Short mmCIF file of C-alpha atoms in Angstrom, two decimals:
data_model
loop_
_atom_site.label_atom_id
_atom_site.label_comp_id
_atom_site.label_asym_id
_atom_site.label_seq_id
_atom_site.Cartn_x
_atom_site.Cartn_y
_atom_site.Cartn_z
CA UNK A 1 0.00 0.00 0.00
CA UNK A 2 1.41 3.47 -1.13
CA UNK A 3 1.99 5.96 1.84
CA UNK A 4 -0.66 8.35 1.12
CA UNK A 5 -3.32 5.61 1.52
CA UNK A 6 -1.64 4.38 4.60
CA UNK A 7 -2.50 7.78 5.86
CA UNK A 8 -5.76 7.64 4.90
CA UNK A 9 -5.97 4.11 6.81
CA UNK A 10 -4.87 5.87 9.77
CA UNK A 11 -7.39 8.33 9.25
CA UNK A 12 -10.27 5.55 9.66
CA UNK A 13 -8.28 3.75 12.94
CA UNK A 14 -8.15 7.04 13.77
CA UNK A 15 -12.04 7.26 13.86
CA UNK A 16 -11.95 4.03 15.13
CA UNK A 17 -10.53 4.86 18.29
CA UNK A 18 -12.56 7.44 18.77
CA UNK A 19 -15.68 4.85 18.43
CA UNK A 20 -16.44 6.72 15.23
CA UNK A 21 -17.35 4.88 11.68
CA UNK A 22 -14.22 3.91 10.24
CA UNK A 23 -13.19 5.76 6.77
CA UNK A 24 -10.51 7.53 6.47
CA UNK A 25 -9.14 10.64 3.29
CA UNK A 26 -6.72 12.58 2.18
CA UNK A 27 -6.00 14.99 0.10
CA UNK A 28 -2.40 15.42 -1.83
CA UNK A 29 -1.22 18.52 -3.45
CA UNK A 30 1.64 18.08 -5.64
CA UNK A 31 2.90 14.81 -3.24
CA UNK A 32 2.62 16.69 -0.12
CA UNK A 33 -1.09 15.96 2.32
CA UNK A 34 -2.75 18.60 2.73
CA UNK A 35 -5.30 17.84 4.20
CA UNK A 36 -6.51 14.56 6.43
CA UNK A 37 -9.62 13.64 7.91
CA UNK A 38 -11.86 11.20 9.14
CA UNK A 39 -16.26 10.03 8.85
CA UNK A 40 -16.80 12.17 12.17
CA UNK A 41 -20.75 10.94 12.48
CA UNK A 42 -20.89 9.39 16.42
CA UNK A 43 -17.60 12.04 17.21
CA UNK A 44 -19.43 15.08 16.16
CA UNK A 45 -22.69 14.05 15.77
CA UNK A 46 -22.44 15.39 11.75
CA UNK A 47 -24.49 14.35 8.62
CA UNK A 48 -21.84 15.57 6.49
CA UNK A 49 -18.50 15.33 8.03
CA UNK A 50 -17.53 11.99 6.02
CA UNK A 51 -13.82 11.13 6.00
CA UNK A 52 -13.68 12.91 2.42
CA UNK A 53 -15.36 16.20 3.67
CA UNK A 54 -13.54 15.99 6.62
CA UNK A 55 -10.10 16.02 5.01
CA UNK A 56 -11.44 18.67 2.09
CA UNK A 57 -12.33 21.18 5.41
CA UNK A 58 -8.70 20.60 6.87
CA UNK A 59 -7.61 22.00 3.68
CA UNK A 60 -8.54 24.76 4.10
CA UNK A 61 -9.83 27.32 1.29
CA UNK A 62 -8.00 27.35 -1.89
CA UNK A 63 -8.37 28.27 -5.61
CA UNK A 64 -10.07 26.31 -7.99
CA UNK A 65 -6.22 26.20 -9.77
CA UNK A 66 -5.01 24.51 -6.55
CA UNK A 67 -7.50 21.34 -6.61
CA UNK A 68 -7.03 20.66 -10.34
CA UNK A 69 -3.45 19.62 -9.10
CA UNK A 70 -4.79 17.58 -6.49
CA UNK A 71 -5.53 13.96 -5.51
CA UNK A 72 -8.18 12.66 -3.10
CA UNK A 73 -7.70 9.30 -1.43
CA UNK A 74 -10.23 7.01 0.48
CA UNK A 75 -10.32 3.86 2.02
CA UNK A 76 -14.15 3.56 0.81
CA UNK A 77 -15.89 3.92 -2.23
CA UNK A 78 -17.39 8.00 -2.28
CA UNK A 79 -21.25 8.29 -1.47
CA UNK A 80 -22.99 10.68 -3.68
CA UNK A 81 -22.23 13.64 -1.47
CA UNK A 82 -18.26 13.40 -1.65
CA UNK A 83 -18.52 12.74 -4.69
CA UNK A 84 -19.99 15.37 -5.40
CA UNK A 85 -17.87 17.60 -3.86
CA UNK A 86 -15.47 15.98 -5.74
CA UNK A 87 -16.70 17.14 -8.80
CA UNK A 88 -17.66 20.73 -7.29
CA UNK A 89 -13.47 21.49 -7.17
CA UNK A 90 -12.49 19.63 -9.71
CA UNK A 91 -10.27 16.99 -8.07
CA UNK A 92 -9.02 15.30 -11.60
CA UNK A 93 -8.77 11.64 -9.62
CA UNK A 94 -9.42 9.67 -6.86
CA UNK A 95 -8.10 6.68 -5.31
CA UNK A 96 -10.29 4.19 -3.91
CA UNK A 97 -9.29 1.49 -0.90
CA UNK A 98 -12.20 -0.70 -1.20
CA UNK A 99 -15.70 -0.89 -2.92
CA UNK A 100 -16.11 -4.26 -1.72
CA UNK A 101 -18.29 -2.95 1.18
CA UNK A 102 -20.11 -0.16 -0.61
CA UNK A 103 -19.59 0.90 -4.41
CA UNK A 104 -20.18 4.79 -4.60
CA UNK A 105 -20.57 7.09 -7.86
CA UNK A 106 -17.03 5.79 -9.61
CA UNK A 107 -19.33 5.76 -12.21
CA UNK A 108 -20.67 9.37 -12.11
CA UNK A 109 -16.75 10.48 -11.46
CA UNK A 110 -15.75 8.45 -15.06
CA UNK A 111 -18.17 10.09 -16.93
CA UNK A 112 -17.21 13.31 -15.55
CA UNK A 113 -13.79 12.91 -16.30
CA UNK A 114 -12.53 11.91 -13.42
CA UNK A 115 -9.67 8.85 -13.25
CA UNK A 116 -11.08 6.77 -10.56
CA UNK A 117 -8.62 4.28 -9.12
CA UNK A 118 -9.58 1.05 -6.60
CA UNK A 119 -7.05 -0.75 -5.14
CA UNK A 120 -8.86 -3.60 -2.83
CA UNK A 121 -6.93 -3.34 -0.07
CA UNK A 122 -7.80 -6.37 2.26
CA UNK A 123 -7.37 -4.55 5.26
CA UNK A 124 -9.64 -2.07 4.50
CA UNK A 125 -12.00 -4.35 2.87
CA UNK A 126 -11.99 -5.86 6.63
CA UNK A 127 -11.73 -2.95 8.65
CA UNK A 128 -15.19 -1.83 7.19
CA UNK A 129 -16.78 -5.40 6.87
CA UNK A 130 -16.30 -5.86 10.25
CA UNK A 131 -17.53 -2.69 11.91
CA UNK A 132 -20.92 -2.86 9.58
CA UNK A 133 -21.42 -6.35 11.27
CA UNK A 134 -20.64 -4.82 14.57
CA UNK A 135 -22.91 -1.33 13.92
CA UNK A 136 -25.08 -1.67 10.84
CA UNK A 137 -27.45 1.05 12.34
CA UNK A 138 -25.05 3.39 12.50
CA UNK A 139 -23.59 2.02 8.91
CA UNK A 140 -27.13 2.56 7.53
CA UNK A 141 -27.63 5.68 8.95
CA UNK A 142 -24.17 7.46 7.28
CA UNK A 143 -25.40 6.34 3.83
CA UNK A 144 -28.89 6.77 3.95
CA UNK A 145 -30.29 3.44 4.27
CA UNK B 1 -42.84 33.67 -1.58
CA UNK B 2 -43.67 30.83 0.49
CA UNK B 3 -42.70 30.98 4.15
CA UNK B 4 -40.03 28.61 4.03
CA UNK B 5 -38.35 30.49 0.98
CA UNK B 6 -38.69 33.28 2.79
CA UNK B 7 -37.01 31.49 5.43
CA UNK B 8 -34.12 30.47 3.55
CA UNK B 9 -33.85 34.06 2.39
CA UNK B 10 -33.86 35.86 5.48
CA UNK B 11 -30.32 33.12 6.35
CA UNK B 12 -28.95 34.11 2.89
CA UNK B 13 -29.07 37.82 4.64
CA UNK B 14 -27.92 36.62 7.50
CA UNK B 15 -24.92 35.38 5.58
CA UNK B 16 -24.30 38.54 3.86
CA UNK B 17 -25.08 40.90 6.78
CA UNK B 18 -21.89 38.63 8.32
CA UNK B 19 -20.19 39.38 5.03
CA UNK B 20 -20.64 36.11 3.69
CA UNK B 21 -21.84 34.68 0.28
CA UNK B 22 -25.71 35.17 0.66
CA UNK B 23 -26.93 31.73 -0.07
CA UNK B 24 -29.36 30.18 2.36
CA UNK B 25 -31.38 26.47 3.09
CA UNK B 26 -33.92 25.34 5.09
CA UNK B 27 -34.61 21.18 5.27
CA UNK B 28 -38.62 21.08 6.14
CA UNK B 29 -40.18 17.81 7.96
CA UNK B 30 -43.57 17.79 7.82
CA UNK B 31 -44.41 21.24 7.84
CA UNK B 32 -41.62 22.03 10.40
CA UNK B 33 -38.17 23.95 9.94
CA UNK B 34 -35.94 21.19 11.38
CA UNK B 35 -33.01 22.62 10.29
CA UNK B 36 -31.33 26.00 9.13
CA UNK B 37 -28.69 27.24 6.99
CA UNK B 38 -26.28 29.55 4.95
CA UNK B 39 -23.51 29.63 3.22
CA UNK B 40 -19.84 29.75 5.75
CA UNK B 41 -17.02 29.61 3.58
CA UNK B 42 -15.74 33.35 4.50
CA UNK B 43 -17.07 33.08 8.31
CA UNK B 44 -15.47 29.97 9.13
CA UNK B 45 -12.99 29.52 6.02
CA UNK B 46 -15.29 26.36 5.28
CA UNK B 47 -14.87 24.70 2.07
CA UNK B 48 -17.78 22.25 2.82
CA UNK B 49 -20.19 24.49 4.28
CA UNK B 50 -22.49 25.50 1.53
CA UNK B 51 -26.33 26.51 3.04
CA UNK B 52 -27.85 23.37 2.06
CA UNK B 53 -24.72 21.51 3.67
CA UNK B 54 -24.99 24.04 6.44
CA UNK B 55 -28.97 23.13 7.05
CA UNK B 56 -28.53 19.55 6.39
CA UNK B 57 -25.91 19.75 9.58
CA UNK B 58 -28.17 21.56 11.67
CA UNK B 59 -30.79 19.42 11.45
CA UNK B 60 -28.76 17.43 13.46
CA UNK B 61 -28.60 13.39 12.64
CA UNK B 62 -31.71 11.43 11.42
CA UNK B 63 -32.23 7.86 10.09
CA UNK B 64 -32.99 7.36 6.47
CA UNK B 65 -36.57 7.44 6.99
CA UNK B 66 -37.18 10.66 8.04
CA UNK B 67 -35.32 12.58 5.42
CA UNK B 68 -37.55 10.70 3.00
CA UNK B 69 -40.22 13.09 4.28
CA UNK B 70 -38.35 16.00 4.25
CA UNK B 71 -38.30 18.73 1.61
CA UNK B 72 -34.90 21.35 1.26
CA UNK B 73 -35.48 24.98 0.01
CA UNK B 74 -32.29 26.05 -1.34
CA UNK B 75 -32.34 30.08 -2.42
CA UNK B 76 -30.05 28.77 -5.63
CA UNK B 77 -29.26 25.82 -7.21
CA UNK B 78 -27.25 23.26 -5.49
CA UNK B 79 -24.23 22.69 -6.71
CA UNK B 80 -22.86 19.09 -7.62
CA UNK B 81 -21.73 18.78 -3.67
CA UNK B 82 -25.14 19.91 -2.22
CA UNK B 83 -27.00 17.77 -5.28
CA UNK B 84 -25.12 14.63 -3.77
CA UNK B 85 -25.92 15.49 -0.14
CA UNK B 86 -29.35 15.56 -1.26
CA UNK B 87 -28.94 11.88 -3.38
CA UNK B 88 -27.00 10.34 -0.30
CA UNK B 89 -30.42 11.08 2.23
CA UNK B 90 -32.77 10.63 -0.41
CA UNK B 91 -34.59 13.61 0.02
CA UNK B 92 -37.39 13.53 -2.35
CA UNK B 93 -38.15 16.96 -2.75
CA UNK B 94 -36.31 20.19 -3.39
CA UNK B 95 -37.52 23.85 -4.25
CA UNK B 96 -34.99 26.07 -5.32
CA UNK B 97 -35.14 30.09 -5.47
CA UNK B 98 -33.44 31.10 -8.73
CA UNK B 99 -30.92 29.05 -11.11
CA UNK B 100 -29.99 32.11 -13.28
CA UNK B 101 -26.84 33.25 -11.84
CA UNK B 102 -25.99 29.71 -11.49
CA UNK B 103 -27.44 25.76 -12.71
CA UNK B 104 -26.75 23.20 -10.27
CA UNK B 105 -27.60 19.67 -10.76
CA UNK B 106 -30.86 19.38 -11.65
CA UNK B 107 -31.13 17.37 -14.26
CA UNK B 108 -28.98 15.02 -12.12
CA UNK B 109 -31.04 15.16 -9.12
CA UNK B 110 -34.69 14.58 -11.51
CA UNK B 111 -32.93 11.59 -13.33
CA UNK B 112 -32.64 10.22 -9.48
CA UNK B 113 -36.15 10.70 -8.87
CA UNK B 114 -36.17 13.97 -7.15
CA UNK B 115 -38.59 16.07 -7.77
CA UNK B 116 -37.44 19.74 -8.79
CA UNK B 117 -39.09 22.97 -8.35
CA UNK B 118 -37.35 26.14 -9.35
CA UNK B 119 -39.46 29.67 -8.21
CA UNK B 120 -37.22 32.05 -10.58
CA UNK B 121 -37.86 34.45 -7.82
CA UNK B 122 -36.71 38.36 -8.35
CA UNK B 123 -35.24 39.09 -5.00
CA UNK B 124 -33.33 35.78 -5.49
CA UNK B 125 -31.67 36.27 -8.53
CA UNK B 126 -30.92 40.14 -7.42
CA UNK B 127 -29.14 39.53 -4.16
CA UNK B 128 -27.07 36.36 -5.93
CA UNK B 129 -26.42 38.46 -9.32
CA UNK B 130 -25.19 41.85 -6.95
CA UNK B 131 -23.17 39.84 -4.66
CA UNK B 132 -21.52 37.97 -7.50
CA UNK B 133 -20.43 41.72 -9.40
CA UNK B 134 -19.25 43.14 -6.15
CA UNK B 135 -17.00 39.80 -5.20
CA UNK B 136 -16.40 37.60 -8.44
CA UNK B 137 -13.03 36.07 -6.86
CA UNK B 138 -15.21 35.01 -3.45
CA UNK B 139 -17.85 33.24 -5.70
CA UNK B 140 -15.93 31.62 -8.11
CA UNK B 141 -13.98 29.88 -5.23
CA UNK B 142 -17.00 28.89 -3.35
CA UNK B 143 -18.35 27.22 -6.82
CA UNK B 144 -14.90 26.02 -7.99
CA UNK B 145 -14.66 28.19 -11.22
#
């Protein structure tokens, strides 16, 4: 596994620990992170803080220039709402731990023109199998089950 | 204007009165404001924090079956970001103020099922199409142009 999604897996340990849903992001600018976050649901009791938005806000604000040089990565498949947002700035490509667990809007991104990467990383394939078994309310509730 | 747009108006003016982008959102359950909204991105450097995302936040967290009866006014067209918040809860219905200064995803959100009302309403489009002269750098990083 490349370094930048080992950060994003100990994004969603991170969350983890915290007794939070467990997916993790970051964001790279020109091979440096800029930004890291976690799904912050149970933490902060948000509806939108997934790992994705969560690492876009620690980013801070930025021209649109700045994110068409940027990657995003995630140890899940995006929901519709990072995805969106994904598409909002522009992010030219994503890279994807798992959609084993939950497949996202890859498809949307293609046809948008976005290069959408998934690597199927077992461990994050089982660090999310396991804590839907464990939680599925609180699984069902952060997609909109 | 209904009293729920003119809800979602009177947070756009909140927004600019704090010299923020004047967008504003209100997510209605059954007849009830439930949650609030405008746009933060210059109050609290958010990059996430459009209204809708703003409202959709405030509203606090809910299972999947209550945002199914909820409807979101949005004074302007949500953006692909907002548009996917609204896909990932599966809110069914969502009125929007103006879509002249700028066209979300609508056609997006009515190929999901959504259903798609847009008022075209004067004071809308004014406050949007003003703001947008006096501060073209501030909106065209808050819509990633």
């Amino acid at each position: 596994m490349d370094k930048f999604m080992q950060a994003a897996v100990e994004e969603a340990k991170k969350g983890l620990s915290e007794e939070g849903i467990p997916i993790g992001s970051v964001l790279i600018h020109k091979g440096k992170i800029i930004g890291r976050g976690h799904n912050r649901r149970v933490q902060n009791g948000s509806t939108i803080l997934h790992g994705e938005m969560d690492a876009l806000e620690n980013a801070g604000r930025h021209p649109s220039v700045f994110y068409r040089e940027c990657v995003l990565y995630t140890t899940l498949s995006p929901c519709p709402m990072c995805s969106g947002a994904i598409l909002l700035y522009g992010i030219p490509q994503v890279i994807i731990g798992e959609n084993k667990n939950f497949m996202g809007e890859e498809e949307l991104l293609r046809s948008r023109g976005v290069k959408v990467e998934v690597i199927q990383d077992p461990s994050c394939i089982e660090m999310m199998s396991c804590f839907i078994k464990i939680h599925p309310e609180l699984w069902d509730e952060d997609i909109g089950l």
